[in-house]
Short mmCIF file of C-alpha atoms and ligand atoms in Angstrom, two decimals:
data_model
loop_
_atom_site.label_atom_id
_atom_site.label_comp_id
_atom_site.label_asym_id
_atom_site.label_seq_id
_atom_site.Cartn_x
_atom_site.Cartn_y
_atom_site.Cartn_z
CA MET A 1 -16.73 -5.03 -12.51
CA ALA A 2 -16.90 -3.91 -9.12
CA LEU A 3 -14.47 -2.00 -6.99
CA ASP A 4 -12.26 -2.57 -4.23
CA ILE A 5 -11.79 1.07 -3.17
CA LEU A 6 -13.79 3.87 -4.30
CA THR A 7 -12.54 7.72 -3.04
CA PHE A 8 -13.18 11.20 -4.26
CA GLY A 9 -11.55 14.64 -3.94
CA GLU A 10 -9.68 17.30 -5.55
CA ALA A 11 -7.80 16.46 -8.62
CA LEU A 12 -4.75 18.83 -9.28
CA VAL A 13 -1.47 18.55 -10.80
CA GLU A 14 1.33 20.14 -8.87
CA VAL A 15 4.16 22.38 -10.20
CA MET A 16 6.87 22.65 -7.54
CA ARG A 17 10.21 24.79 -7.61
CA THR A 18 13.49 22.92 -8.49
CA ASP A 19 15.75 24.14 -5.52
CA VAL A 20 14.82 24.61 -2.04
CA GLY A 21 15.17 27.88 -0.66
CA GLN A 22 13.22 29.80 -3.68
CA PRO A 23 9.98 31.56 -2.15
CA LEU A 24 6.74 31.34 -3.91
CA ASP A 25 6.84 35.21 -4.07
CA GLN A 26 9.92 35.84 -6.41
CA PRO A 27 10.93 34.86 -9.47
CA ALA A 28 12.39 31.63 -10.30
CA LEU A 29 12.33 27.89 -12.19
CA PHE A 30 9.59 25.95 -11.26
CA MET A 31 9.23 22.22 -12.34
CA GLY A 32 5.98 20.31 -13.95
CA PRO A 33 3.08 19.44 -13.42
CA TYR A 34 3.34 16.14 -11.93
CA PRO A 35 -0.16 14.15 -11.62
CA SER A 36 -1.27 15.27 -7.48
CA GLY A 37 -3.96 15.90 -4.86
CA ALA A 38 -4.33 13.66 -2.29
CA PRO A 39 -7.19 11.43 -2.90
CA PHE A 40 -5.31 10.76 -6.46
CA ILE A 41 -2.14 9.75 -5.10
CA PHE A 42 -4.16 7.76 -3.13
CA ALA A 43 -5.65 5.93 -5.84
CA VAL A 44 -2.94 5.26 -8.09
CA GLN A 45 -0.93 3.62 -4.75
CA ALA A 46 -3.73 1.53 -4.41
CA ALA A 47 -3.76 0.63 -7.75
CA ARG A 48 0.08 -0.22 -7.99
CA LEU A 49 -0.90 -2.79 -5.20
CA GLY A 50 -3.39 -4.53 -7.41
CA ALA A 51 -6.09 -2.99 -5.35
CA LYS A 52 -9.20 -2.27 -8.38
CA VAL A 53 -9.63 1.37 -7.31
CA GLY A 54 -12.03 4.14 -8.82
CA VAL A 55 -12.23 7.88 -8.33
CA ILE A 56 -14.67 11.16 -8.38
CA GLY A 57 -13.61 14.42 -9.07
CA ALA A 58 -13.09 16.63 -11.99
CA VAL A 59 -10.57 18.12 -14.23
CA GLY A 60 -10.31 21.14 -17.22
CA GLN A 61 -10.32 20.36 -20.17
CA ASP A 62 -6.88 21.23 -20.67
CA ALA A 63 -3.34 19.40 -20.97
CA PHE A 64 -2.99 19.74 -16.96
CA GLY A 65 -6.14 17.57 -17.26
CA LYS A 66 -4.72 15.01 -19.49
CA CYS A 67 -2.08 15.08 -17.76
CA LEU A 68 -3.64 14.11 -14.08
CA LEU A 69 -5.90 11.50 -16.54
CA ASP A 70 -2.72 10.09 -18.78
CA GLN A 71 -1.82 8.91 -14.94
CA LEU A 72 -5.19 7.21 -13.99
CA LYS A 73 -5.20 5.40 -16.92
CA ALA A 74 -1.52 4.21 -17.10
CA ASP A 75 -1.75 2.53 -13.38
CA GLN A 76 -5.66 1.49 -14.67
CA VAL A 77 -7.11 3.56 -11.84
CA ASP A 78 -10.88 4.15 -12.84
CA THR A 79 -11.99 7.40 -14.35
CA ARG A 80 -15.30 6.90 -14.84
CA GLY A 81 -15.75 8.71 -11.57
CA VAL A 82 -13.51 11.92 -13.31
CA HIS A 83 -15.63 14.85 -14.85
CA VAL A 84 -14.17 16.94 -17.66
CA LEU A 85 -15.42 20.63 -16.78
CA PRO A 86 -15.00 22.34 -20.16
CA ASP A 87 -15.88 26.04 -18.38
CA TYR A 88 -12.60 25.42 -16.11
CA THR A 89 -9.29 24.63 -15.82
CA THR A 90 -7.42 22.05 -13.93
CA GLY A 91 -6.56 22.69 -10.11
CA VAL A 92 -2.70 23.16 -9.62
CA ALA A 93 -1.02 23.16 -6.08
CA PHE A 94 2.09 25.44 -6.57
CA VAL A 95 4.69 24.02 -4.33
CA SER A 96 8.25 25.60 -2.90
CA TYR A 97 11.18 23.85 -0.07
CA ASN A 98 12.04 25.96 2.57
CA ILE A 99 15.85 25.33 4.60
CA ASP A 100 14.17 24.15 7.41
CA GLY A 101 11.89 21.38 5.82
CA SER A 102 8.65 22.82 5.43
CA ARG A 103 6.80 24.26 2.52
CA ASP A 104 4.77 27.15 1.30
CA PHE A 105 1.95 26.10 -1.36
CA VAL A 106 0.00 28.76 -3.81
CA PHE A 107 -3.81 26.33 -4.47
CA HIS A 108 -5.71 26.95 -7.56
CA ALA A 109 -8.20 24.75 -6.48
CA ARG A 110 -11.41 26.21 -5.24
CA HIS A 111 -12.13 28.20 -8.26
CA ALA A 112 -10.90 25.32 -10.73
CA ALA A 113 -12.29 22.65 -11.81
CA ALA A 114 -10.85 20.35 -8.54
CA GLY A 115 -13.31 23.15 -6.59
CA GLN A 116 -16.23 22.18 -8.03
CA LEU A 117 -17.13 18.74 -7.02
CA SER A 118 -20.97 18.25 -5.85
CA PRO A 119 -23.33 15.84 -4.98
CA GLN A 120 -24.22 15.32 -8.69
CA MET A 121 -21.16 13.76 -9.40
CA LEU A 122 -21.75 10.57 -8.11
CA ASP A 123 -22.84 7.89 -10.16
CA LYS A 124 -24.34 4.65 -8.56
CA GLU A 125 -22.78 2.12 -10.49
CA LEU A 126 -19.22 2.99 -9.29
CA PHE A 127 -20.89 2.06 -5.35
CA LYS A 128 -22.10 -1.96 -6.99
CA GLY A 129 -20.59 -4.26 -5.33
CA LEU A 130 -18.06 -2.18 -3.08
CA LYS A 131 -15.78 -3.16 -0.69
CA CYS A 132 -14.73 -0.47 0.75
CA LEU A 133 -15.24 3.65 0.47
CA HIS A 134 -12.28 5.73 1.20
CA ILE A 135 -12.83 9.60 3.06
CA MET A 136 -10.07 12.15 3.35
CA GLY A 137 -11.18 15.60 6.00
CA SER A 138 -8.93 17.52 3.45
CA THR A 139 -11.58 17.12 0.55
CA LEU A 140 -14.89 17.70 2.48
CA SER A 141 -13.06 20.89 4.36
CA MET A 142 -12.71 22.19 0.85
CA HIS A 143 -16.45 23.73 0.69
CA GLN A 144 -20.11 22.76 1.59
CA GLU A 145 -20.56 20.91 -1.42
CA ALA A 146 -17.55 19.06 -1.21
CA LEU A 147 -18.83 17.78 2.36
CA GLN A 148 -22.55 17.05 0.49
CA LEU A 149 -20.88 15.00 -1.58
CA GLY A 150 -19.07 13.13 0.73
CA LEU A 151 -22.55 12.72 3.60
CA GLN A 152 -23.96 11.32 -0.10
CA ALA A 153 -21.50 9.27 -0.92
CA LEU A 154 -20.97 8.00 2.55
CA GLU A 155 -24.93 6.73 2.65
CA MET A 156 -24.30 4.97 -0.61
CA ALA A 157 -21.09 3.03 -0.01
CA GLN A 158 -23.17 2.12 3.58
CA ASP A 159 -26.54 1.02 1.46
CA ALA A 160 -24.37 -0.94 -0.88
CA GLY A 161 -23.01 -2.98 2.24
CA ALA A 162 -18.97 -1.32 1.95
CA LYS A 163 -16.72 -0.87 4.67
CA ILE A 164 -16.04 3.07 5.33
CA SER A 165 -12.15 4.48 5.87
CA PHE A 166 -11.67 7.61 7.04
CA ASP A 167 -8.45 9.70 7.51
CA PRO A 168 -9.44 13.18 9.08
CA ASN A 169 -5.76 15.21 7.21
CA ILE A 170 -7.01 17.86 9.47
CA ARG A 171 -6.22 21.26 6.84
CA PRO A 172 -6.15 24.31 9.17
CA GLN A 173 -6.21 26.18 6.77
CA LEU A 174 -8.96 24.85 4.72
CA MET A 175 -11.49 24.29 8.09
CA SER A 176 -10.52 25.13 11.89
CA ALA A 177 -10.45 21.57 13.51
CA ASP A 178 -13.03 23.41 15.87
CA ARG A 179 -15.83 22.74 12.38
CA ALA A 180 -14.00 20.02 11.41
CA ARG A 181 -14.82 18.11 14.55
CA TYR A 182 -18.43 18.94 13.77
CA ALA A 183 -18.37 18.10 10.28
CA PHE A 184 -16.20 15.02 10.93
CA ALA A 185 -18.53 13.27 13.52
CA PRO A 186 -21.21 11.48 10.65
CA PHE A 187 -17.68 10.47 8.95
CA ILE A 188 -16.08 8.80 12.11
CA GLU A 189 -19.35 6.99 13.46
CA ALA A 190 -19.67 5.48 10.03
CA ALA A 191 -16.04 4.49 9.98
CA ASP A 192 -14.78 0.75 10.30
CA VAL A 193 -11.05 1.72 9.97
CA LEU A 194 -9.91 5.35 10.95
CA ILE A 195 -6.37 6.30 10.02
CA PRO A 196 -5.73 9.94 12.13
CA SER A 197 -2.57 11.36 13.18
CA GLU A 198 -2.23 11.33 17.28
CA GLU A 199 -2.63 15.07 16.92
CA GLU A 200 -5.74 15.05 14.83
CA LEU A 201 -7.78 12.30 17.09
CA LEU A 202 -7.17 14.75 20.14
CA LEU A 203 -8.20 17.72 17.99
CA LEU A 204 -11.74 15.79 16.96
CA SER A 205 -13.08 14.87 20.69
CA ASP A 206 -13.47 15.97 23.96
CA ALA A 207 -10.65 13.66 25.86
CA TYR A 208 -7.61 14.21 27.04
CA ASN A 209 -5.40 11.71 25.54
CA VAL A 210 -5.32 8.64 22.65
CA ASP A 211 -6.37 5.60 24.91
CA ALA A 212 -9.40 7.54 26.29
CA VAL A 213 -10.85 9.20 22.41
CA VAL A 214 -10.33 5.26 21.43
CA GLN A 215 -11.86 3.53 24.77
CA ASP A 216 -14.77 5.95 23.45
CA LEU A 217 -15.25 4.68 19.52
CA LEU A 218 -14.76 1.27 20.77
CA GLU A 219 -17.78 1.35 23.15
CA ASP A 220 -19.80 2.02 20.51
CA LYS A 221 -17.93 -0.09 17.58
CA PRO A 222 -16.21 -2.55 18.89
CA GLU A 223 -15.08 -4.40 15.51
CA LEU A 224 -13.38 -0.51 15.10
CA ILE A 225 -10.06 -0.43 13.54
CA VAL A 226 -7.55 3.11 15.06
CA VAL A 227 -3.98 3.25 12.95
CA ILE A 228 -2.64 6.67 14.23
CA THR A 229 0.23 7.72 11.73
CA LYS A 230 3.15 9.00 14.19
CA GLY A 231 5.83 10.39 10.94
CA ALA A 232 9.29 8.35 11.17
CA GLU A 233 8.39 6.46 13.87
CA GLY A 234 5.67 4.47 12.32
CA CYS A 235 1.99 3.67 13.56
CA MET A 236 -0.23 1.98 15.89
CA VAL A 237 -2.79 0.54 15.75
CA MET A 238 -5.27 0.16 18.34
CA THR A 239 -8.49 -2.53 18.48
CA GLN A 240 -10.89 -3.82 20.97
CA SER A 241 -8.95 -6.05 23.56
CA ASP A 242 -9.87 -9.76 23.94
CA LEU A 243 -9.36 -9.42 28.15
CA ASP A 244 -12.47 -8.50 29.91
CA GLU A 245 -13.87 -4.86 29.96
CA ILE A 246 -13.43 -3.45 33.51
CA PRO A 247 -16.86 -2.28 34.75
CA GLY A 248 -17.27 1.82 34.99
CA ILE A 249 -14.27 2.40 32.87
CA GLY A 250 -15.26 0.65 29.37
CA PRO A 251 -13.30 -1.76 26.62
CA MET A 252 -9.84 -2.82 27.50
CA VAL A 253 -7.43 -1.07 23.84
CA ALA A 254 -5.43 -3.12 22.36
CA VAL A 255 -2.36 -1.15 21.47
CA ASP A 256 0.04 -2.66 19.11
CA PRO A 257 3.10 -0.11 18.20
CA ILE A 258 4.48 -0.88 14.44
CA GLY A 259 8.15 0.35 14.15
CA GLY A 260 8.46 2.59 10.73
CA TYR A 261 11.13 2.34 8.28
CA VAL A 262 14.91 4.42 8.66
CA VAL A 263 15.05 6.02 5.04
CA GLU A 264 16.27 9.02 3.64
CA GLU A 265 13.51 12.19 3.13
CA VAL A 266 13.53 13.23 -0.03
CA ASP A 267 10.31 15.03 -0.33
CA PRO A 268 7.13 14.34 2.64
CA THR A 269 4.30 14.64 0.04
CA GLY A 270 2.35 11.33 0.05
CA ALA A 271 3.35 9.90 2.47
CA GLY A 272 -0.27 9.69 4.35
CA ASP A 273 -2.35 9.15 1.25
CA CYS A 274 -0.01 6.03 0.36
CA PHE A 275 0.38 4.95 3.58
CA ASP A 276 -3.66 5.06 3.83
CA ALA A 277 -3.49 3.14 0.68
CA GLY A 278 -1.03 0.33 1.05
CA PHE A 279 -3.19 -0.38 4.66
CA LEU A 280 -6.67 -0.86 2.61
CA ALA A 281 -5.49 -2.20 -0.14
CA ARG A 282 -3.84 -5.34 2.14
CA TRP A 283 -6.35 -5.29 4.70
CA LEU A 284 -8.87 -5.84 2.44
CA ALA A 285 -6.44 -8.49 0.95
CA GLY A 286 -6.91 -10.30 3.64
CA ASP A 287 -4.12 -9.37 6.34
CA SER A 288 -4.55 -8.74 10.25
CA PRO A 289 -4.60 -5.03 11.02
CA ALA A 290 -0.95 -5.23 11.96
CA GLU A 291 0.43 -6.60 8.92
CA ALA A 292 -1.52 -4.14 7.09
CA ALA A 293 0.19 -1.86 8.56
CA GLN A 294 3.58 -3.08 8.71
CA PHE A 295 2.39 -2.87 4.89
CA ALA A 296 1.44 0.98 4.96
CA ASN A 297 4.43 1.81 7.13
CA ALA A 298 6.43 0.82 4.18
CA CYS A 299 4.58 2.91 1.99
CA GLY A 300 4.64 5.64 3.59
CA ALA A 301 8.80 5.11 4.01
CA LEU A 302 8.72 5.04 0.74
CA ALA A 303 6.59 7.45 -0.52
CA VAL A 304 8.85 9.44 1.26
CA THR A 305 11.98 9.19 -0.62
CA ALA A 306 10.88 10.43 -4.26
CA LYS A 307 10.55 13.45 -5.56
CA GLY A 308 7.29 14.40 -7.14
CA PRO A 309 3.84 13.69 -5.45
CA MET A 310 3.24 10.02 -6.97
CA ALA A 311 6.97 8.65 -7.80
CA GLY A 312 7.42 7.37 -4.27
CA ALA A 313 4.29 5.35 -4.78
CA ARG A 314 5.94 1.65 -5.16
CA LYS A 315 3.89 -1.48 -6.99
CA LEU A 316 3.48 -4.38 -4.78
CA ALA A 317 6.14 -6.70 -5.58
CA GLU A 318 8.56 -3.65 -4.91
CA VAL A 319 7.32 -2.98 -1.31
CA GLN A 320 7.84 -6.57 -0.48
CA THR A 321 11.39 -6.72 -1.58
CA PHE A 322 11.69 -3.07 0.44
CA MET A 323 10.19 -4.85 3.03
CA ARG A 324 12.72 -8.21 2.91
CA GLU A 325 15.80 -5.69 3.20
CA ASN A 326 14.73 -3.53 5.42
CA GLU A 327 14.60 -3.98 9.26
CA PRO A 328 11.69 -1.88 10.63
CA GLN A 329 13.46 0.05 13.86
CA GLU A 330 11.86 -1.08 17.15
P1 ATP B 401 0.20 13.90 5.68
O1 ATP B 401 0.39 15.01 5.63
O2 ATP B 401 0.64 13.20 4.05
O3 ATP B 401 -1.07 13.60 5.53
P2 ATP B 401 0.24 12.77 7.79
O4 ATP B 401 0.80 13.34 8.94
O5 ATP B 401 -0.97 11.82 7.65
O6 ATP B 401 1.07 13.39 6.61
P3 ATP B 401 2.45 10.87 8.49
O7 ATP B 401 2.46 10.29 9.86
O8 ATP B 401 3.23 12.17 7.92
O9 ATP B 401 1.23 10.90 7.58
O10 ATP B 401 3.62 10.08 7.28
C1 ATP B 401 2.53 8.97 7.03
C2 ATP B 401 2.89 7.35 7.18
O11 ATP B 401 4.20 7.63 6.42
C3 ATP B 401 4.48 7.00 8.42
O12 ATP B 401 2.95 6.49 9.72
C4 ATP B 401 4.80 6.25 8.29
O13 ATP B 401 4.82 4.64 8.09
C5 ATP B 401 5.73 6.83 7.09
N1 ATP B 401 6.52 7.76 6.59
C6 ATP B 401 5.83 9.52 7.23
N2 ATP B 401 7.85 9.58 6.89
C7 ATP B 401 8.57 9.14 7.21
C8 ATP B 401 9.99 9.23 7.33
N3 ATP B 401 10.08 10.03 7.19
N4 ATP B 401 10.52 8.21 7.46
C9 ATP B 401 10.30 6.77 7.35
N5 ATP B 401 8.34 6.82 7.04
C10 ATP B 401 7.77 7.49 6.52
MG1 MG B 402 -2.19 12.79 6.68
#
């Protein structure tokens, strides 16, 4: 069965503080494990929207690995690419919520099964007839072998004729912005869809403003779709304009602001991942970039309304109901 979407990356479970204001360096209550890991949240959200999704990663032969695999199976995510490594334990993210709304993390990932990603884990079968490979910069930033896996997956996806989607998800604690700019270049160049935040887009280029960066990108690839996420405000779709190019300046950029939805934020984990999944699921199903982005805003908004990394990833019908009952911001 050919996949609509394939992704890869760090398989984690999340264990979080039960209350706000409980730092990670003192004893207090935890709650979990909850299945997590950005690429896995993405995969589950896309599957709940009806896409055929596969994911490549690694868990240990333990209860936490089973917790994640059980969730993937319940959501009908293709787990052929999830390797069970007997010599490693499943990755864990410990999370606390600070009073100012920020979060702190302790990751057990690099030396866990999650940190053992390598190009050998890629299976040609998963790429046959594939429609879209989704790549996250946070995964590429983990270590050299993960970056190598990404480069090889990119080549295999291009050979299979798949579209390429890239979310830079810059994590400065894993890789500096300077290194990311260099390491992510092949993915940005290959992308059909780019989903950065405004800040990420500027960090990854020499240009001084977002319009200039996108104009440069469109000059190389006129059909590129850039979707810039803006948190609670929603997002902005930038594509090549139908208007004539201005000589000496380059292609005109069409900018389409897409308003976000007003919700009560309970837990921000997974907003970007659910947004990516919403956009790709609808775009691959035939929606225009603006329609897919509106839908993605709803997925991102719903993602922050529930505690637990995958709890806010809703089914297609639920997102559609939410969109009917709520007006996006102007
Ligand atoms: P991440 O840390 O997950 O990578 P990000 O910076 O990539 O986050 P955000 O811009 O925070 O992504 O969120 C992605 C999308 O989710 C936004 O474009 C918006 O559609 C939606 N979203 C996020 N936070 C909120 C919120 N508080 N209210 C409504 N919608 C939100
Ligand atoms: Mg992000």
